[in-house]
Amino acid sequence: MNTIITTSYPLSYGQQALWLLYQLDPKSVAYNIFITAKINSPLNTSIFTRVWEKIVEHHPILRTTYTVQDSKPVQQINKKLKFTVQVIDASSWSEAYLTEKIYSETERPFILEKDSVLRVYLLTCSEKEHILLLTMHHIAGDMWSFDLLLSEFQALYTAEIEPATQEQVKNIEDSLTQNKSYLDFVRWQSDMLSDARGEKSWQYWKKQLAGELPILNFLTDKPRPPLQTFQGESYFLKLDAQLIPKLNNLAQSFGKSLYQILLTAFYIQLYRYTNQEEILMGSPMRGRRVGDLKKIIGYFVNLVPLRITVDATATFTEFLTQVSKIVKEAQKHQNYPFSLLAEQLQPQRDPSRPPLSQVSFVWQQHQWCQSTENSLHTPAKVLQMEPYLLGHQRGADWDLGLMVMEAQGVLKLCWQYNTDLFEAATIERMAGHFVTLLENIVADPQQQIWQLPLFTEIEQKKLLIEWNDTKVNYPQDKCIHQLFEEQVETTPKAVAVVFEDEQL
C-alpha cells in the first residue's frame, strides 16, 4: 500500500514527551510495548490477516505517522499505510529460543516518521498451538489498548469463522467502529487544561509535591552514571497459588483493592531498604475517566506521583489506610499530564535520574481473556486463547520498577531494573524479600511496619548462624603484632584500612 497523508493534528502532552525522547535517541526501544497470547486452536491464517487489516482500518491512530511542522511535532493520519502481518513457523523452536525470538522482535526500533506503529506476529508452534505477539510504540497506545485490540480480534475472527450472516458480521464491525478517536482526547485534554478542571488539578499537585522532593537513596551495586541510562532487564516471579487467595481475603476484609495491598507492601520494602520516612513513587493510571474514551486505542495512561510519609510504628493496617487515601485523591486528578507536571515542578532536574521519582509500581490487568462483551458469539468455541505472560520490554525507564501482572487469577511479579545500577542477584534478593513481606502481612496485618520480617529463611540462617560462626583457633605462643606481621608478609598488597575515599 502507498502512504496517503490526509491532515496533520497536534499531539497530546504524553505523546509530546515520547516524541522528544524519540528525537534524542531514535534507536531506543525503551518505549516499545508488547503483549503475547497463546492460541490453542487451529487458525485460518488468511482470515487472521484480514481481521487485523480491518482492525487497523477501524482505528486511525494505527495509521498515524509523526513529524515536525513549523517547529512543532504533529501526527498525520494516513488513509492507507503499509501494514503486514508476519506468520512465522516456530514448530522446531525450543521454549527458550521462542522467548528469545519474541524479545528480539519487540526490540526492533520503530521509525515513527514512516512505520506502522503496530506490528502483528503469529508464531505457529503446531497446528493447534500459536503465539500471537503484538508490538506497539507507546506513542500510539498503552496496555489498555492491547486489551481492546485482543477483544476486537476475538470478536471479528469468530464472526468470520462461524456461519454468520453478512448482516451479523456487519453488526459486529459497526459495534467496533468508534464515533470518537484519539484526536477527541487531544482536544479534550487541551480544553481541560485551559479551564477550571485543569487549574484545580494543578493546585492539588502543587500542594502535594511542594517543597524539596525526596530522592530515594538506594544502595546501588554500581556508581550512578552522570546521565540517566535506559539499559534494563527484568526478573520474574510467579506468586504462590496459596498466597493469592490470602491476599484477596485480606483486601476484601479491609475493603481495599489488591493494587493497594501490594503498593503498600512495596512502600514498606523501600522504607526498610532506605530508612527514609518520605518516599515518592510513580504509578501509571489509565487516564480514561471520561466514559466515551474507554474503547479508543491510544496513549492515555498517565504516570501519577504518589508521595507518602512513613511512620515506622504504624501497623500495616494503619499504613494501608494512609496509602489508600493518597491513591484515591490522586485518581481524581490523574488526567493532569505527568510531563507537564515534571516541567513545571522540576525545570532544572538532575539529568542522572528520572523526573520526580526513581521507582515505579505498575498494575497490569489482562481483561481481554475475561470478557466477551464485544462478540455476538462465544469466542471460546472458535478461539481457545489464554495469556502468555512474558513480562515487559527490557529497557528501563526507572532505577527500579515493580510490575504486577494479573490474568485469570494468576499474579506474576516483574521486577524491572536499570542494569547500570543493579546486579541481577540483588534484584532476585529483592523479589524474595517482597514475597516474605507479603507472607508476613497476611499472617498478621497488625504488626508494626518496622517489625515485619523481610529476610527469607535461607538469609536468616546465614545471618544468625553461618555468618556468626566466627570462632577461630589462633596460635597460643604468639602475640597479636606477630600474627599481624605474618599476614602482611603473606598478602602485602591487600587493603588493610578504608576511610571514605582513602585506603591503606
mmCIF file of C-alpha atoms in Angstrom, residues 271-495:
data_model
loop_
_atom_site.group_PDB
_atom_site.id
_atom_site.type_symbol
_atom_site.label_atom_id
_atom_site.label_comp_id
_atom_site.label_asym_id
_atom_site.label_seq_id
_atom_site.Cartn_x
_atom_site.Cartn_y
_atom_site.Cartn_z
ATOM 1 C CA TYR A 271 11.356 2.235 53.562
ATOM 2 C CA ARG A 272 13.128 -0.746 55.094
ATOM 3 C CA TYR A 273 15.852 -0.556 52.437
ATOM 4 C CA THR A 274 16.494 3.183 52.714
ATOM 5 C CA ASN A 275 15.205 4.151 56.182
ATOM 6 C CA GLN A 276 13.736 7.258 54.505
ATOM 7 C CA GLU A 277 10.483 8.427 56.024
ATOM 8 C CA GLU A 278 9.363 10.258 52.875
ATOM 9 C CA ILE A 279 9.014 8.289 49.624
ATOM 10 C CA LEU A 280 7.855 9.460 46.195
ATOM 11 C CA MET A 281 6.789 6.731 43.787
ATOM 12 C CA GLY A 282 5.317 6.854 40.292
ATOM 13 C CA SER A 283 2.310 4.702 39.452
ATOM 14 C CA PRO A 284 0.639 4.741 35.996
ATOM 15 C CA MET A 285 -3.137 5.183 35.876
ATOM 16 C CA ARG A 286 -5.424 4.608 32.901
ATOM 17 C CA GLY A 287 -6.279 8.233 32.231
ATOM 18 C CA ARG A 288 -9.667 7.208 30.792
ATOM 19 C CA ARG A 289 -12.005 8.634 33.407
ATOM 20 C CA VAL A 290 -14.202 10.128 30.676
ATOM 21 C CA GLY A 291 -16.660 7.369 29.740
ATOM 22 C CA ASP A 292 -16.603 7.675 25.942
ATOM 23 C CA LEU A 293 -12.797 7.294 25.849
ATOM 24 C CA LYS A 294 -12.767 3.767 27.280
ATOM 25 C CA LYS A 295 -12.899 1.998 23.905
ATOM 26 C CA ILE A 296 -10.422 4.161 21.978
ATOM 27 C CA ILE A 297 -6.945 2.934 21.091
ATOM 28 C CA GLY A 298 -4.331 5.473 22.122
ATOM 29 C CA TYR A 299 -1.799 6.676 24.657
ATOM 30 C CA PHE A 300 -3.979 7.587 27.630
ATOM 31 C CA VAL A 301 -2.003 6.106 30.523
ATOM 32 C CA ASN A 302 -0.578 8.807 32.766
ATOM 33 C CA LEU A 303 2.058 8.478 35.442
ATOM 34 C CA VAL A 304 0.878 9.712 38.835
ATOM 35 C CA PRO A 305 3.412 10.642 41.566
ATOM 36 C CA LEU A 306 2.383 9.261 44.972
ATOM 37 C CA ARG A 307 4.117 10.916 47.935
ATOM 38 C CA ILE A 308 3.950 9.115 51.268
ATOM 39 C CA THR A 309 5.300 9.830 54.758
ATOM 40 C CA VAL A 310 6.109 6.617 56.608
ATOM 41 C CA ASP A 311 5.671 6.135 60.343
ATOM 42 C CA ALA A 312 7.616 3.000 61.287
ATOM 43 C CA THR A 313 5.489 2.480 64.405
ATOM 44 C CA ALA A 314 2.266 2.300 62.371
ATOM 45 C CA THR A 315 0.758 -1.125 61.769
ATOM 46 C CA PHE A 316 0.327 -2.401 58.238
ATOM 47 C CA THR A 317 -3.419 -1.830 58.585
ATOM 48 C CA GLU A 318 -2.911 1.817 59.570
ATOM 49 C CA PHE A 319 -0.396 2.404 56.791
ATOM 50 C CA LEU A 320 -2.737 0.770 54.240
ATOM 51 C CA THR A 321 -5.425 3.290 55.177
ATOM 52 C CA GLN A 322 -2.968 6.144 54.636
ATOM 53 C CA VAL A 323 -1.819 4.834 51.230
ATOM 54 C CA SER A 324 -5.401 4.188 50.082
ATOM 55 C CA LYS A 325 -6.378 7.766 50.877
ATOM 56 C CA ILE A 326 -3.466 9.152 48.848
ATOM 57 C CA VAL A 327 -4.314 6.850 45.914
ATOM 58 C CA LYS A 328 -7.986 7.876 45.856
ATOM 59 C CA GLU A 329 -7.106 11.571 45.878
ATOM 60 C CA ALA A 330 -4.552 11.070 43.097
ATOM 61 C CA GLN A 331 -7.091 9.174 40.982
ATOM 62 C CA LYS A 332 -9.351 12.245 40.979
ATOM 63 C CA HIS A 333 -6.536 14.272 39.429
ATOM 64 C CA GLN A 334 -4.935 11.575 37.271
ATOM 65 C CA ASN A 335 -5.651 13.385 33.976
ATOM 66 C CA TYR A 336 -3.120 16.148 34.623
ATOM 67 C CA PRO A 337 -0.210 15.248 32.266
ATOM 68 C CA PHE A 338 2.860 13.958 34.077
ATOM 69 C CA SER A 339 5.205 15.529 31.511
ATOM 70 C CA LEU A 340 3.650 18.955 32.150
ATOM 71 C CA LEU A 341 3.833 18.403 35.903
ATOM 72 C CA ALA A 342 7.525 17.492 35.743
ATOM 73 C CA GLU A 343 8.238 20.519 33.563
ATOM 74 C CA GLN A 344 6.512 22.890 35.980
ATOM 75 C CA LEU A 345 7.958 21.413 39.175
ATOM 76 C CA GLN A 346 11.455 20.440 38.048
ATOM 77 C CA PRO A 347 12.613 22.781 35.288
ATOM 78 C CA GLN A 348 16.258 22.082 36.273
ATOM 79 C CA ARG A 349 16.119 18.407 37.146
ATOM 80 C CA ASP A 350 19.047 16.065 37.839
ATOM 81 C CA PRO A 351 19.967 14.539 34.437
ATOM 82 C CA SER A 352 21.214 11.351 36.114
ATOM 83 C CA ARG A 353 17.760 10.439 37.441
ATOM 84 C CA PRO A 354 14.224 10.034 36.079
ATOM 85 C CA PRO A 355 11.984 13.082 36.667
ATOM 86 C CA LEU A 356 10.250 13.379 40.067
ATOM 87 C CA SER A 357 10.608 9.716 41.090
ATOM 88 C CA GLN A 358 13.185 6.950 40.739
ATOM 89 C CA VAL A 359 10.840 3.991 41.273
ATOM 90 C CA SER A 360 7.505 2.881 39.862
ATOM 91 C CA PHE A 361 4.702 0.475 40.704
ATOM 92 C CA VAL A 362 2.579 -0.808 37.824
ATOM 93 C CA TRP A 363 -0.577 -2.925 37.920
ATOM 94 C CA GLN A 364 -1.265 -4.619 34.600
ATOM 95 C CA GLN A 365 -4.605 -6.418 34.370
ATOM 96 C CA HIS A 366 -5.341 -8.546 31.302
ATOM 97 C CA GLN A 367 -9.095 -8.166 30.808
ATOM 98 C CA TRP A 368 -9.383 -9.413 27.226
ATOM 99 C CA CYS A 369 -9.300 -13.016 28.427
ATOM 100 C CA GLN A 370 -12.122 -12.407 30.916
ATOM 101 C CA SER A 371 -14.665 -10.558 28.786
ATOM 102 C CA THR A 372 -16.561 -11.400 25.590
ATOM 103 C CA GLU A 373 -18.873 -8.399 25.560
ATOM 104 C CA ASN A 374 -17.928 -7.373 22.002
ATOM 105 C CA SER A 375 -18.922 -10.662 20.439
ATOM 106 C CA LEU A 376 -22.319 -11.956 19.305
ATOM 107 C CA HIS A 377 -20.895 -15.444 19.719
ATOM 108 C CA THR A 378 -18.675 -17.124 22.261
ATOM 109 C CA PRO A 379 -15.080 -16.731 21.063
ATOM 110 C CA ALA A 380 -14.002 -19.670 23.224
ATOM 111 C CA LYS A 381 -15.814 -22.025 20.836
ATOM 112 C CA VAL A 382 -13.613 -20.872 17.977
ATOM 113 C CA LEU A 383 -10.531 -19.456 19.698
ATOM 114 C CA GLN A 384 -9.073 -21.021 22.805
ATOM 115 C CA MET A 385 -6.922 -18.092 23.972
ATOM 116 C CA GLU A 386 -5.027 -17.542 27.186
ATOM 117 C CA PRO A 387 -2.390 -15.095 28.430
ATOM 118 C CA TYR A 388 1.216 -15.948 27.650
ATOM 119 C CA LEU A 389 2.916 -13.806 30.241
ATOM 120 C CA LEU A 390 6.465 -12.883 29.346
ATOM 121 C CA GLY A 391 6.638 -9.530 31.029
ATOM 122 C CA HIS A 392 7.766 -6.234 29.636
ATOM 123 C CA GLN A 393 10.327 -4.720 27.334
ATOM 124 C CA ARG A 394 13.885 -4.956 28.555
ATOM 125 C CA GLY A 395 14.517 -1.224 28.594
ATOM 126 C CA ALA A 396 14.413 0.642 31.916
ATOM 127 C CA ASP A 397 12.575 3.945 32.371
ATOM 128 C CA TRP A 398 13.323 3.875 36.114
ATOM 129 C CA ASP A 399 16.037 2.879 38.517
ATOM 130 C CA LEU A 400 13.672 0.196 39.740
ATOM 131 C CA GLY A 401 10.093 -0.759 38.982
ATOM 132 C CA LEU A 402 7.704 -3.450 40.157
ATOM 133 C CA MET A 403 5.030 -4.565 37.698
ATOM 134 C CA VAL A 404 2.246 -6.873 38.849
ATOM 135 C CA MET A 405 0.583 -8.773 36.002
ATOM 136 C CA GLU A 406 -2.866 -10.147 36.754
ATOM 137 C CA ALA A 407 -4.602 -12.619 34.442
ATOM 138 C CA GLN A 408 -7.250 -15.230 35.253
ATOM 139 C CA GLY A 409 -6.478 -15.201 38.970
ATOM 140 C CA VAL A 410 -2.705 -15.535 38.489
ATOM 141 C CA LEU A 411 -0.331 -12.861 39.786
ATOM 142 C CA LYS A 412 3.126 -12.602 38.236
ATOM 143 C CA LEU A 413 5.672 -10.102 39.523
ATOM 144 C CA CYS A 414 8.072 -8.465 37.103
ATOM 145 C CA TRP A 415 10.994 -6.563 38.640
ATOM 146 C CA GLN A 416 12.366 -4.132 36.067
ATOM 147 C CA TYR A 417 15.720 -2.599 36.861
ATOM 148 C CA ASN A 418 18.477 -0.477 35.363
ATOM 149 C CA THR A 419 21.450 -2.738 34.700
ATOM 150 C CA ASP A 420 23.830 0.215 35.011
ATOM 151 C CA LEU A 421 22.829 0.398 38.699
ATOM 152 C CA PHE A 422 21.877 -3.106 39.878
ATOM 153 C CA GLU A 423 23.153 -6.648 39.527
ATOM 154 C CA ALA A 424 20.696 -9.459 38.779
ATOM 155 C CA ALA A 425 21.462 -11.189 42.105
ATOM 156 C CA THR A 426 20.451 -8.057 44.031
ATOM 157 C CA ILE A 427 17.071 -7.898 42.286
ATOM 158 C CA GLU A 428 16.473 -11.583 42.911
ATOM 159 C CA ARG A 429 17.012 -10.982 46.631
ATOM 160 C CA MET A 430 14.614 -8.009 46.497
ATOM 161 C CA ALA A 431 11.946 -10.221 44.966
ATOM 162 C CA GLY A 432 12.430 -12.791 47.729
ATOM 163 C CA HIS A 433 12.156 -10.074 50.389
ATOM 164 C CA PHE A 434 8.907 -8.817 48.860
ATOM 165 C CA VAL A 435 7.304 -12.266 48.938
ATOM 166 C CA THR A 436 8.450 -12.750 52.552
ATOM 167 C CA LEU A 437 6.908 -9.384 53.389
ATOM 168 C CA LEU A 438 3.578 -10.362 51.808
ATOM 169 C CA GLU A 439 3.511 -13.672 53.657
ATOM 170 C CA ASN A 440 4.047 -11.944 56.994
ATOM 171 C CA ILE A 441 1.482 -9.248 56.223
ATOM 172 C CA VAL A 442 -1.301 -11.769 55.577
ATOM 173 C CA ALA A 443 -0.215 -13.717 58.673
ATOM 174 C CA ASP A 444 -0.589 -10.657 60.929
ATOM 175 C CA PRO A 445 -1.534 -7.279 59.377
ATOM 176 C CA GLN A 446 -1.489 -5.682 62.839
ATOM 177 C CA GLN A 447 2.303 -5.866 63.045
ATOM 178 C CA GLN A 448 4.157 -2.588 63.081
ATOM 179 C CA ILE A 449 5.998 -1.731 59.873
ATOM 180 C CA TRP A 450 9.455 -1.978 61.431
ATOM 181 C CA GLN A 451 8.676 -5.418 62.868
ATOM 182 C CA LEU A 452 7.562 -7.109 59.650
ATOM 183 C CA PRO A 453 10.154 -9.788 58.746
ATOM 184 C CA LEU A 454 11.903 -9.158 55.440
ATOM 185 C CA PHE A 455 14.563 -11.837 55.100
ATOM 186 C CA THR A 456 13.905 -15.284 53.673
ATOM 187 C CA GLU A 457 14.563 -18.393 55.806
ATOM 188 C CA ILE A 458 17.839 -19.046 53.970
ATOM 189 C CA GLU A 459 19.045 -15.479 54.627
ATOM 190 C CA GLN A 460 18.044 -15.659 58.292
ATOM 191 C CA LYS A 461 20.069 -18.854 58.696
ATOM 192 C CA LYS A 462 23.109 -17.183 57.131
ATOM 193 C CA LEU A 463 22.781 -14.048 59.262
ATOM 194 C CA LEU A 464 22.072 -15.723 62.591
ATOM 195 C CA ILE A 465 24.093 -18.924 62.331
ATOM 196 C CA GLU A 466 26.598 -19.188 59.474
ATOM 197 C CA TRP A 467 27.905 -15.604 59.497
ATOM 198 C CA ASN A 468 28.027 -15.537 63.302
ATOM 199 C CA ASP A 469 30.150 -18.681 63.411
ATOM 200 C CA THR A 470 33.347 -16.652 63.754
ATOM 201 C CA LYS A 471 35.273 -18.832 66.184
ATOM 202 C CA VAL A 472 38.929 -19.159 65.137
ATOM 203 C CA ASN A 473 41.734 -21.062 66.873
ATOM 204 C CA TYR A 474 44.719 -18.696 66.995
ATOM 205 C CA PRO A 475 48.256 -19.787 67.953
ATOM 206 C CA GLN A 476 48.745 -19.506 71.710
ATOM 207 C CA ASP A 477 52.508 -18.892 71.539
ATOM 208 C CA LYS A 478 52.384 -15.617 69.504
ATOM 209 C CA CYS A 479 51.340 -12.053 70.210
ATOM 210 C CA ILE A 480 48.852 -10.108 68.054
ATOM 211 C CA HIS A 481 51.547 -7.951 66.454
ATOM 212 C CA GLN A 482 53.412 -11.107 65.346
ATOM 213 C CA LEU A 483 50.284 -12.505 63.716
ATOM 214 C CA PHE A 484 49.759 -9.163 62.002
ATOM 215 C CA GLU A 485 53.309 -9.164 60.646
ATOM 216 C CA GLU A 486 52.861 -12.687 59.284
ATOM 217 C CA GLN A 487 49.675 -11.624 57.477
ATOM 218 C CA VAL A 488 51.467 -8.608 55.976
ATOM 219 C CA GLU A 489 54.166 -10.895 54.576
ATOM 220 C CA THR A 490 51.525 -13.276 53.152
ATOM 221 C CA THR A 491 49.340 -10.585 51.468
ATOM 222 C CA PRO A 492 51.473 -7.387 51.285
ATOM 223 C CA LYS A 493 49.185 -5.619 48.750
ATOM 224 C CA ALA A 494 45.860 -6.280 50.491
ATOM 225 C CA VAL A 495 43.866 -3.253 51.699
#
